[in-house]
Structures are given as structure tokens and as C-alpha cells.
XYZ file of N, CA, C and O in Angstrom:
756
model
N 0.830 -1.175 0.000
C 0.000 0.000 0.000
C 0.876 1.241 0.000
O 1.935 1.269 0.608
N 0.375 2.275 -0.637
C 1.095 3.535 -0.709
C 0.322 4.561 0.099
O -0.877 4.723 -0.075
N 1.004 5.262 1.003
C 0.362 6.270 1.830
C 0.858 7.626 1.382
O 2.056 7.851 1.245
N -0.065 8.551 1.142
C 0.289 9.900 0.738
C -0.240 10.877 1.762
O -1.223 10.610 2.447
N 0.399 12.022 1.862
C -0.126 13.089 2.700
C -1.379 13.644 2.051
O -1.561 13.563 0.845
N -2.248 14.227 2.864
C -3.435 14.875 2.341
C -2.996 16.053 1.483
O -2.170 16.861 1.888
N -3.525 16.182 0.299
C -3.122 17.242 -0.619
C -3.600 18.614 -0.143
O -2.995 19.625 -0.428
N -4.744 18.649 0.582
C -5.283 19.939 1.006
C -4.538 20.511 2.210
O -4.234 21.684 2.259
N -4.269 19.664 3.198
C -3.702 20.187 4.441
C -2.323 19.646 4.752
O -1.750 19.996 5.779
N -1.793 18.786 3.911
C -0.482 18.181 4.110
C -0.398 17.408 5.439
O 0.646 17.329 6.055
N -1.549 16.877 5.902
C -1.561 16.122 7.150
C -0.737 14.859 7.011
O -0.704 14.238 5.960
N -0.068 14.518 8.058
C 0.769 13.334 8.093
C -0.020 12.178 8.719
O -0.982 12.392 9.439
N 0.401 10.953 8.488
C -0.237 9.826 9.162
C -0.059 9.928 10.677
O 0.812 10.647 11.144
N -0.890 9.235 11.460
C -0.750 9.275 12.920
C 0.664 8.873 13.352
O 1.299 8.026 12.733
N 1.121 9.510 14.423
C 2.457 9.258 14.949
C 2.350 8.486 16.257
O 1.360 8.599 16.973
N 3.367 7.699 16.580
C 3.448 7.034 17.873
C 4.323 7.883 18.774
O 5.450 8.234 18.424
N 3.796 8.266 19.955
C 4.554 9.082 20.893
C 4.498 8.440 22.255
O 3.504 7.832 22.633
N 5.584 8.612 23.028
C 5.611 8.119 24.398
C 5.052 9.202 25.301
O 5.428 10.368 25.214
N 4.109 8.798 26.173
C 3.461 9.734 27.075
C 3.605 9.194 28.492
O 3.299 8.027 28.756
N 4.059 10.063 29.423
C 4.194 9.651 30.818
C 2.849 9.851 31.494
O 2.309 10.953 31.519
N 2.284 8.776 32.061
C 0.970 8.881 32.703
C 1.097 8.954 34.227
O 0.153 9.345 34.897
N 2.238 8.576 34.760
C 2.513 8.668 36.194
C 4.020 8.524 36.357
O 4.701 8.092 35.426
N 4.536 8.875 37.517
C 5.986 8.712 37.704
C 6.385 7.245 37.491
O 5.846 6.339 38.113
N 7.261 7.043 36.542
C 7.755 5.697 36.259
C 6.898 4.918 35.284
O 7.241 3.796 34.921
N 5.752 5.463 34.853
C 4.871 4.773 33.916
C 4.798 5.548 32.607
O 4.319 6.682 32.581
N 5.253 4.908 31.536
C 5.239 5.526 30.219
C 4.480 4.593 29.278
O 4.692 3.386 29.286
N 3.567 5.155 28.495
C 2.844 4.365 27.507
C 3.080 4.956 26.134
O 3.447 6.125 26.001
N 2.876 4.135 25.134
C 3.013 4.597 23.757
C 1.613 4.755 23.175
O 0.790 3.845 23.249
N 1.302 5.944 22.633
C -0.018 6.230 22.103
C 0.087 6.694 20.664
O 1.087 7.284 20.271
N -0.979 6.477 19.921
C -1.069 7.040 18.580
C -1.622 8.443 18.701
O -2.634 8.665 19.355
N -0.957 9.380 18.078
C -1.396 10.768 18.122
C -1.762 11.183 16.708
O -0.952 11.070 15.782
N -3.002 11.668 16.547
C -3.464 12.096 15.235
C -2.792 13.414 14.871
O -2.439 14.203 15.740
N -2.628 13.691 13.582
C -2.052 14.971 13.184
C -2.983 16.114 13.584
O -4.187 15.934 13.705
N -2.407 17.268 13.830
C -3.215 18.417 14.269
C -3.791 19.129 13.062
O -3.202 20.055 12.523
N -4.958 18.686 12.624
C -5.629 19.274 11.487
C -7.097 18.903 11.574
O -7.428 17.769 11.889
N -7.979 19.858 11.325
C -9.402 19.582 11.374
C -9.959 19.173 10.020
O -11.113 18.819 9.896
N -9.150 19.209 8.999
C -9.602 18.884 7.650
C -9.785 17.381 7.511
O -8.963 16.597 7.956
N -10.896 16.953 6.925
C -11.118 15.547 6.633
C -11.096 15.393 5.119
O -11.856 16.038 4.403
N -10.214 14.550 4.644
C -10.080 14.367 3.200
C -11.297 13.615 2.663
O -12.065 13.023 3.417
N -11.448 13.586 1.354
C -12.600 12.918 0.767
C -12.573 11.415 0.996
O -13.544 10.735 0.753
N -11.484 10.883 1.493
C -11.444 9.464 1.841
C -11.993 9.232 3.240
O -12.103 8.110 3.686
N -12.321 10.305 3.967
C -12.908 10.172 5.299
C -11.876 10.123 6.396
O -12.205 9.966 7.555
N -10.596 10.265 6.086
C -9.543 10.259 7.086
C -8.606 11.416 6.788
O -8.757 12.123 5.799
N -7.627 11.579 7.620
C -6.668 12.654 7.399
C -5.515 12.200 6.534
O -4.496 12.846 6.472
N -5.687 11.078 5.912
C -4.663 10.571 5.012
C -5.340 9.843 3.871
O -6.474 9.418 3.997
N -4.661 9.735 2.782
C -5.179 9.014 1.632
C -4.392 7.725 1.533
O -3.176 7.743 1.443
N -5.068 6.611 1.593
C -4.415 5.315 1.510
C -4.865 4.669 0.214
O -6.054 4.518 -0.036
N -3.931 4.328 -0.605
C -4.253 3.657 -1.860
C -4.232 2.161 -1.591
O -3.205 1.611 -1.195
N -5.346 1.509 -1.769
C -5.464 0.109 -1.382
C -5.247 -0.860 -2.529
O -5.043 -0.463 -3.670
N -5.272 -2.098 -2.172
C -5.203 -3.174 -3.151
C -6.175 -4.257 -2.705
O -6.561 -4.316 -1.557
N -6.590 -5.072 -3.635
C -7.484 -6.158 -3.265
C -6.729 -7.473 -3.347
O -5.768 -7.615 -4.089
N -7.179 -8.396 -2.527
C -6.537 -9.694 -2.468
C -7.633 -10.738 -2.351
O -8.588 -10.566 -1.601
N -7.525 -11.809 -3.089
C -8.500 -12.881 -3.050
C -8.096 -13.872 -1.966
O -6.979 -14.389 -1.977
N -8.989 -14.102 -1.021
C -8.754 -15.075 0.043
C -9.706 -16.243 -0.169
O -10.892 -16.052 -0.416
N -9.191 -17.431 -0.073
C -10.012 -18.627 -0.233
C -10.335 -19.183 1.143
O -9.447 -19.440 1.946
N -11.627 -19.327 1.427
C -12.086 -19.836 2.718
C -12.501 -21.290 2.532
O -13.386 -21.586 1.743
N -11.857 -22.192 3.237
C -12.194 -23.612 3.175
C -13.202 -23.923 4.278
O -12.908 -23.730 5.454
N -14.383 -24.365 3.887
C -15.403 -24.767 4.849
C -15.310 -26.280 4.983
O -15.656 -27.016 4.075
N -14.832 -26.724 6.131
C -14.634 -28.153 6.364
C -15.972 -28.835 6.639
O -16.918 -28.198 7.093
N -16.022 -30.123 6.398
C -17.233 -30.898 6.670
C -17.561 -30.812 8.153
O -16.685 -30.960 8.999
N -18.843 -30.561 8.439
C -19.307 -30.555 9.819
C -18.945 -29.318 10.610
O -19.135 -29.295 11.829
N -18.433 -28.286 9.966
C -18.034 -27.089 10.700
C -19.270 -26.511 11.388
O -20.337 -26.404 10.782
N -19.193 -26.195 12.686
C -20.398 -25.775 13.407
C -20.836 -24.349 13.070
O -20.033 -23.525 12.624
N -22.097 -24.089 13.314
C -22.671 -22.750 13.135
C -21.943 -21.779 14.061
O -21.691 -22.071 15.221
N -21.573 -20.619 13.528
C -20.902 -19.605 14.340
C -19.398 -19.774 14.451
O -18.726 -18.953 15.067
N -18.856 -20.837 13.870
C -17.405 -21.072 13.920
C -16.679 -19.928 13.204
O -17.135 -19.438 12.180
N -15.575 -19.478 13.769
C -14.822 -18.377 13.176
C -13.579 -18.892 12.471
O -12.849 -19.714 13.017
N -13.370 -18.384 11.259
C -12.180 -18.709 10.474
C -11.369 -17.430 10.393
O -11.856 -16.414 9.886
N -10.143 -17.471 10.912
C -9.344 -16.260 11.048
C -8.184 -16.235 10.057
O -7.459 -17.212 9.914
N -8.042 -15.111 9.385
C -6.870 -14.830 8.557
C -6.075 -13.757 9.300
O -6.484 -12.586 9.322
N -4.981 -14.162 9.904
C -4.212 -13.224 10.718
C -3.514 -12.187 9.848
O -2.988 -12.499 8.784
N -3.548 -10.947 10.333
C -2.855 -9.807 9.709
C -3.333 -9.553 8.278
O -2.573 -9.097 7.438
N -4.598 -9.817 7.972
C -5.125 -9.605 6.622
C -6.134 -8.468 6.535
O -6.663 -8.191 5.469
N -6.412 -7.784 7.649
C -7.361 -6.670 7.618
C -6.659 -5.422 7.074
O -5.491 -5.477 6.669
N -7.369 -4.297 7.076
C -6.810 -3.058 6.533
C -5.509 -2.673 7.224
O -5.352 -2.857 8.429
N -4.620 -2.114 6.445
C -3.341 -1.647 6.965
C -3.329 -0.128 6.964
O -3.850 0.505 6.056
N -2.722 0.426 7.989
C -2.540 1.870 8.096
C -1.112 2.129 8.552
O -0.499 1.273 9.194
N -0.603 3.295 8.282
C 0.764 3.608 8.691
C 0.912 3.524 10.203
O 0.014 3.899 10.944
N 2.039 3.020 10.644
C 2.400 2.921 12.061
C 1.428 2.063 12.869
O 1.326 2.200 14.076
N 0.672 1.208 12.208
C -0.241 0.287 12.904
C -0.106 -1.089 12.292
O 0.054 -1.220 11.077
N -0.223 -2.093 13.130
C -0.238 -3.462 12.611
C -1.618 -3.741 12.037
O -2.633 -3.312 12.599
N -1.694 -4.466 10.933
C -3.021 -4.802 10.412
C -3.720 -5.786 11.341
O -3.087 -6.617 11.983
N -5.021 -5.659 11.399
C -5.798 -6.563 12.239
C -6.053 -7.882 11.545
O -5.580 -8.135 10.436
N -6.814 -8.726 12.225
C -7.170 -10.030 11.674
C -8.496 -9.906 10.919
O -9.374 -9.144 11.304
N -8.631 -10.672 9.871
C -9.876 -10.754 9.119
C -10.567 -12.039 9.571
O -9.992 -13.119 9.492
N -11.800 -11.905 10.073
C -12.493 -13.055 10.655
C -13.794 -13.306 9.898
O -14.612 -12.405 9.734
N -13.956 -14.536 9.425
C -15.197 -14.977 8.785
C -15.961 -15.814 9.800
O -15.386 -16.690 10.439
N -17.244 -15.555 9.934
C -18.086 -16.319 10.847
C -19.043 -17.157 10.018
O -19.732 -16.640 9.151
N -19.095 -18.464 10.293
C -19.913 -19.391 9.511
C -21.385 -19.227 9.878
O -21.752 -19.268 11.049
N -22.185 -19.017 8.840
C -23.637 -18.959 9.011
C -24.252 -19.833 7.931
O -24.058 -19.600 6.747
N -24.976 -20.846 8.354
C -25.567 -21.799 7.408
C -26.805 -21.218 6.751
O -27.607 -20.548 7.394
N -26.947 -21.498 5.477
C -28.164 -21.117 4.765
C -29.277 -22.084 5.175
O -29.037 -23.272 5.380
N -30.505 -21.603 5.311
C -31.592 -22.511 5.688
C -31.862 -23.526 4.582
O -31.658 -23.249 3.408
N -32.280 -24.713 4.989
C -32.592 -25.791 4.051
C -34.098 -26.031 4.097
O -34.718 -25.922 5.161
N -34.716 -26.367 2.978
C -36.181 -26.543 2.988
C -36.663 -27.745 3.818
O -37.809 -27.752 4.257
N -35.829 -28.749 4.045
C -36.274 -29.957 4.762
C -35.525 -30.196 6.060
O -36.108 -30.649 7.039
N -34.229 -29.945 6.079
C -33.407 -30.275 7.238
C -33.114 -29.046 8.084
O -32.918 -27.953 7.557
N -33.060 -29.262 9.407
C -32.628 -28.224 10.332
C -31.502 -28.819 11.167
O -31.636 -29.920 11.710
N -30.396 -28.103 11.253
C -29.243 -28.601 11.993
C -29.308 -28.146 13.444
O -29.530 -26.975 13.730
N -29.106 -29.094 14.354
C -28.976 -28.809 15.774
C -27.708 -29.524 16.227
O -27.696 -30.746 16.368
N -26.638 -28.745 16.393
C -25.293 -29.268 16.654
C -24.921 -30.237 15.535
O -24.850 -29.833 14.389
N -24.703 -31.522 15.843
C -24.336 -32.486 14.797
C -25.523 -33.292 14.289
O -25.381 -34.119 13.399
N -26.695 -33.048 14.878
C -27.893 -33.780 14.461
C -28.646 -32.992 13.387
O -28.610 -31.767 13.355
N -29.330 -33.737 12.534
C -30.230 -33.149 11.548
C -31.651 -33.503 11.950
O -31.939 -34.654 12.300
N -32.536 -32.512 11.918
C -33.950 -32.732 12.228
C -34.763 -32.475 10.969
O -34.443 -31.577 10.196
N -35.795 -33.269 10.787
C -36.698 -33.049 9.661
C -38.094 -33.522 10.032
O -38.271 -34.317 10.967
N -39.083 -33.004 9.307
C -40.465 -33.446 9.476
C -40.851 -34.224 8.237
O -40.465 -33.870 7.129
N -41.593 -35.313 8.454
C -42.062 -36.124 7.339
C -43.564 -36.319 7.488
O -44.040 -36.741 8.551
N -44.293 -36.026 6.422
C -45.739 -36.218 6.428
C -46.057 -37.613 5.916
O -45.486 -38.064 4.930
N -46.975 -38.268 6.652
C -47.446 -39.585 6.222
C -48.974 -39.577 6.285
O -49.573 -38.833 7.048
N -49.571 -40.417 5.478
C -51.039 -40.495 5.451
C -51.529 -41.280 6.663
O -50.762 -41.975 7.337
N -52.819 -41.200 6.907
C -53.428 -41.968 7.998
C -53.244 -43.463 7.755
O -52.928 -44.219 8.679
N -53.405 -43.897 6.527
C -53.194 -45.302 6.183
C -51.757 -45.719 6.502
O -51.530 -46.757 7.129
N -50.780 -44.900 6.096
C -49.367 -45.218 6.381
C -49.104 -45.233 7.878
O -48.326 -46.050 8.372
N -49.761 -44.339 8.624
C -49.586 -44.313 10.076
C -50.127 -45.580 10.730
O -49.600 -46.040 11.745
N -51.162 -46.180 10.131
C -51.777 -47.376 10.716
C -51.091 -48.674 10.304
O -50.950 -49.588 11.117
N -50.669 -48.785 9.040
C -50.156 -50.074 8.557
C -48.663 -50.087 8.251
O -48.098 -51.129 7.957
N -48.032 -48.926 8.294
C -46.605 -48.866 7.989
C -46.350 -48.264 6.615
O -47.278 -48.017 5.843
N -45.068 -48.024 6.313
C -44.706 -47.365 5.058
C -43.234 -47.589 4.757
O -42.464 -48.036 5.616
N -42.867 -47.270 3.550
C -41.462 -47.235 3.125
C -41.281 -45.994 2.270
O -41.985 -45.812 1.276
N -40.371 -45.115 2.680
C -40.086 -43.889 1.934
C -38.578 -43.757 1.766
O -37.803 -44.337 2.532
N -38.184 -42.996 0.782
C -36.767 -42.733 0.528
C -36.565 -41.220 0.526
O -37.325 -40.495 -0.122
N -35.580 -40.759 1.284
C -35.282 -39.319 1.291
C -33.896 -39.084 0.687
O -33.021 -39.954 0.760
N -33.751 -37.926 0.064
C -32.451 -37.520 -0.474
C -31.699 -36.786 0.620
O -32.143 -35.745 1.109
N -30.535 -37.333 0.988
C -29.721 -36.724 2.043
C -28.952 -35.538 1.475
O -28.861 -35.355 0.255
N -28.378 -34.725 2.349
C -27.624 -33.541 1.927
C -26.444 -33.883 1.022
O -26.079 -33.102 0.151
N -25.844 -35.051 1.246
C -24.669 -35.442 0.448
C -25.059 -36.217 -0.812
O -24.201 -36.759 -1.500
N -26.378 -36.278 -1.122
C -26.823 -36.928 -2.347
C -27.193 -38.397 -2.191
O -27.731 -38.997 -3.117
N -26.898 -38.989 -1.051
C -27.254 -40.390 -0.826
C -28.765 -40.537 -0.654
O -29.440 -39.614 -0.265
N -29.255 -41.735 -0.923
C -30.654 -42.083 -0.678
C -30.714 -42.800 0.667
O -29.942 -43.720 0.922
N -31.626 -42.360 1.535
C -31.772 -42.964 2.864
C -33.182 -43.541 2.967
O -34.169 -42.847 2.731
N -33.265 -44.822 3.311
C -34.551 -45.503 3.472
C -35.131 -45.202 4.850
O -34.429 -45.297 5.866
N -36.415 -44.858 4.864
C -37.155 -44.650 6.105
C -38.325 -45.615 6.051
O -39.146 -45.553 5.131
N -38.388 -46.516 7.037
C -39.355 -47.606 6.960
C -39.913 -47.920 8.336
O -39.182 -47.912 9.335
N -41.236 -48.167 8.387
C -41.893 -48.660 9.607
C -42.949 -49.671 9.184
O -43.628 -49.480 8.177
N -43.077 -50.734 9.982
C -44.097 -51.727 9.671
C -45.090 -51.878 10.820
O -45.813 -52.863 10.910
N -45.115 -50.880 11.689
C -46.069 -50.870 12.802
C -46.784 -49.524 12.822
O -46.492 -48.638 12.015
N -47.705 -49.359 13.765
C -48.458 -48.113 13.901
C -47.503 -46.977 14.285
O -46.629 -47.144 15.137
N -47.691 -45.832 13.635
C -46.891 -44.639 13.941
C -47.805 -43.625 14.614
O -48.688 -43.059 13.965
N -47.627 -43.394 15.920
C -48.506 -42.435 16.603
C -48.175 -40.998 16.215
O -47.061 -40.708 15.770
N -49.124 -40.056 16.382
C -48.856 -38.650 16.076
C -47.668 -38.125 16.905
O -47.538 -38.420 18.093
N -46.785 -37.377 16.264
C -45.628 -36.804 16.950
C -44.482 -37.768 17.170
O -43.475 -37.414 17.790
N -44.593 -38.985 16.665
C -43.536 -39.983 16.849
C -42.236 -39.493 16.201
O -42.244 -38.884 15.137
N -41.119 -39.760 16.881
C -39.808 -39.403 16.340
C -38.981 -40.659 16.108
O -38.839 -41.486 17.003
N -38.430 -40.763 14.922
C -37.542 -41.878 14.575
C -36.121 -41.322 14.529
O -35.875 -40.258 13.954
N -35.189 -42.045 15.153
C -33.788 -41.615 15.160
C -32.983 -42.582 14.305
O -32.951 -43.789 14.582
N -32.377 -42.058 13.254
C -31.483 -42.854 12.410
C -30.056 -42.518 12.815
O -29.576 -41.404 12.567
N -29.400 -43.467 13.448
C -28.037 -43.254 13.968
C -27.050 -42.998 12.832
O -27.146 -43.610 11.768
N -26.124 -42.099 13.100
C -25.009 -41.802 12.185
C -25.452 -41.282 10.816
O -24.719 -41.376 9.851
N -26.666 -40.715 10.713
C -27.142 -40.152 9.447
C -27.225 -38.626 9.501
O -27.784 -38.007 8.619
N -26.640 -38.024 10.544
C -26.656 -36.571 10.678
C -25.421 -35.941 10.057
O -24.825 -36.477 9.120
N -25.025 -34.791 10.579
C -23.869 -34.060 10.064
C -22.574 -34.721 10.539
O -22.510 -35.265 11.629
N -21.517 -34.641 9.711
C -20.226 -35.138 10.180
C -19.729 -34.256 11.325
O -19.982 -33.058 11.339
N -19.054 -34.874 12.280
C -18.518 -34.105 13.408
C -17.265 -33.376 12.952
O -16.418 -33.944 12.274
N -17.167 -32.097 13.322
C -16.025 -31.272 12.919
C -14.730 -31.863 13.468
O -14.667 -32.247 14.616
N -13.749 -31.971 12.643
C -12.430 -32.538 12.944
C -12.454 -34.054 13.149
O -11.422 -34.646 13.435
N -13.617 -34.694 13.068
C -13.725 -36.155 13.134
C -14.747 -36.575 12.076
O -15.831 -37.038 12.405
N -14.428 -36.407 10.784
C -15.436 -36.645 9.752
C -15.915 -38.091 9.628
O -16.901 -38.359 8.966
N -15.253 -39.038 10.299
C -15.715 -40.424 10.256
C -16.896 -40.651 11.207
O -17.568 -41.667 11.131
N -17.151 -39.702 12.114
C -18.281 -39.801 13.041
C -19.350 -38.805 12.622
O -19.050 -37.710 12.169
N -20.614 -39.212 12.804
C -21.737 -38.366 12.405
C -22.745 -38.264 13.542
O -22.829 -39.150 14.394
N -23.526 -37.205 13.511
C -24.657 -37.086 14.413
C -25.800 -37.950 13.902
O -25.626 -38.782 13.009
N -26.978 -37.743 14.450
C -28.147 -38.542 14.085
C -29.106 -37.745 13.209
O -29.095 -36.520 13.222
N -29.935 -38.463 12.471
C -31.041 -37.866 11.725
C -32.305 -38.165 12.515
O -32.624 -39.328 12.773
N -32.987 -37.117 12.941
C -34.187 -37.267 13.769
C -35.391 -36.835 12.923
O -35.465 -35.686 12.488
N -36.283 -37.782 12.685
C -37.452 -37.530 11.844
C -38.696 -37.504 12.719
O -38.979 -38.459 13.450
N -39.422 -36.391 12.664
C -40.688 -36.281 13.393
C -41.814 -36.433 12.376
O -41.838 -35.752 11.356
N -42.741 -37.351 12.664
C -43.806 -37.665 11.725
C -45.055 -36.829 11.987
O -45.471 -36.659 13.129
N -45.616 -36.324 10.907
C -46.892 -35.612 10.951
C -47.891 -36.430 10.148
O -47.637 -36.747 8.982
N -49.007 -36.748 10.770
C -50.018 -37.568 10.104
C -51.018 -36.650 9.407
O -51.585 -35.745 10.024
N -51.222 -36.903 8.117
C -52.167 -36.122 7.320
C -53.492 -36.891 7.298
O -53.572 -37.981 6.735
N -54.494 -36.309 7.951
C -55.812 -36.944 8.000
C -56.620 -36.527 6.770
O -56.458 -35.423 6.263
N -57.516 -37.388 6.324
C -58.392 -36.988 5.206
C -59.332 -35.874 5.683
O -59.703 -35.824 6.852
N -59.693 -34.981 4.770
C -60.578 -33.872 5.136
C -61.987 -34.372 5.446
O -62.670 -33.835 6.307
N -62.430 -35.400 4.739
C -63.744 -35.984 5.012
C -63.771 -37.410 4.463
O -62.992 -37.759 3.568
N -64.688 -38.207 5.034
C -64.900 -39.566 4.519
C -66.402 -39.764 4.360
O -67.223 -39.132 5.035
N -66.741 -40.670 3.469
C -68.164 -40.925 3.204
C -68.759 -41.755 4.342
O -68.025 -42.387 5.111
N -70.058 -41.785 4.456
C -70.701 -42.616 5.489
C -70.330 -44.098 5.347
O -70.148 -44.795 6.348
N -70.178 -44.571 4.107
C -69.801 -45.972 3.900
C -68.371 -46.218 4.417
O -68.100 -47.248 5.048
N -67.465 -45.285 4.136
C -66.084 -45.434 4.615
C -66.053 -45.385 6.145
O -65.313 -46.148 6.776
N -66.841 -44.494 6.739
C -66.896 -44.403 8.200
C -67.379 -45.718 8.800
O -66.837 -46.195 9.807
N -68.372 -46.329 8.183
C -68.886 -47.608 8.677
C -67.818 -48.698 8.568
O -67.661 -49.526 9.473
N -67.069 -48.701 7.451
C -66.006 -49.698 7.280
C -64.900 -49.521 8.322
O -64.417 -50.501 8.882
N -64.522 -48.272 8.594
C -63.495 -48.012 9.601
C -63.971 -48.440 10.966
O -63.237 -49.082 11.744
N -65.236 -48.150 11.306
C -65.781 -48.563 12.599
C -65.766 -50.079 12.748
O -65.398 -50.620 13.785
N -66.144 -50.778 11.680
C -66.170 -52.242 11.760
C -64.760 -52.825 11.883
O -64.557 -53.840 12.558
N -63.771 -52.184 11.224
C -62.397 -52.673 11.315
C -61.758 -52.406 12.670
O -61.014 -53.232 13.195
N -62.063 -51.270 13.262
C -61.396 -50.884 14.520
C -62.189 -51.253 15.759
O -61.689 -51.074 16.876
N -63.411 -51.735 15.601
C -64.244 -52.073 16.760
C -63.830 -53.375 17.393
O -63.179 -54.215 16.909
């Protein structure tokens, strides 16, 4: 980066000066130049910048809110060390899955018939695999099925995974005919 003095006021970049705050105690402070003029860059100095492409690697299973730090990559100014550039991981929402730590949660709708006699369904996992979901018994409302090791990979241990937790919602028919009602009564009585 190239630093130039302000063309209007010839202001210099901030200086580091030693200041005595008590007997035997000296601190080093940044002192701004003595000028009230603010250049069109918004500071008392004009800094000509450059851009740099940084590649951020998002590892499998990286948790929500995880910070990825690039040390000394933030803006540079004269007589100051550049700060760190920090990226914070924020997951985009998914239409079917919700992540809770290493587990994946999802809701699956099944018909009343499927809730009573069982079902077989296939879901597309985040990594493209097909996962079979199957029950051959009655599924009560609000039932949760846990599929072990079908959740998110654990960060720094990609061979281990969380669980996939499926909560079932039963879709009831809006109406049934009197004949169907009689058949259901005779079957369940």
C-alpha cells in the first residue's frame, strides 16, 4: 500500500509518541495529526489500497458460528499493525433439514393409512445419498424416529456423524363418506 499526505492540508499519518501517565509509567499512544480537515477518503490521510482474493475452506461438519481467522489480513494503516480478518460461519436454511449441533432434524408427512399399517419412503440426504425410512407398525402422532449416524459429520472427526431425527406428521383426510366411516368402525371395533 502507498500512503500519501493529504493534498489539502499536508496532514501526516498518525504518529506514535511516548506519554508519561505517572511517575515511572510511560505508555506509547497514537497521536493524530493536528488538522481539522477531513479528506474525501474520510480520514486525514489518503491510503491507496489493493485487493486480495482469500479462499475460505469450509470443512465438513463445521459448526454454526465457527470463526475462520486470517491473521494480519485486515486493513493496513501507517504505524499500525493490520488486524485479523475473521469470517463467521452462518448456514443457509434448508427446505427440509434443520441442523442442531451435529444432528439433523426433519419433518415427514405420512397419510393416515401409512400411520396405521406402515410405510417405506426414501429421502435424499444432503450429500446426495438415498436414505430408506421404513416402519411396519403403527406410527402415533408426533412420533420421532432416530437414524443413527445419518446426521452431520462431526467437525475434525469426519468419520463420526450425528443422528437424523425424523418427526412424523399424520395427514388426516378432510372428510370420509358414510360408507367409509362404517367400514373403519367395523375394522377398529
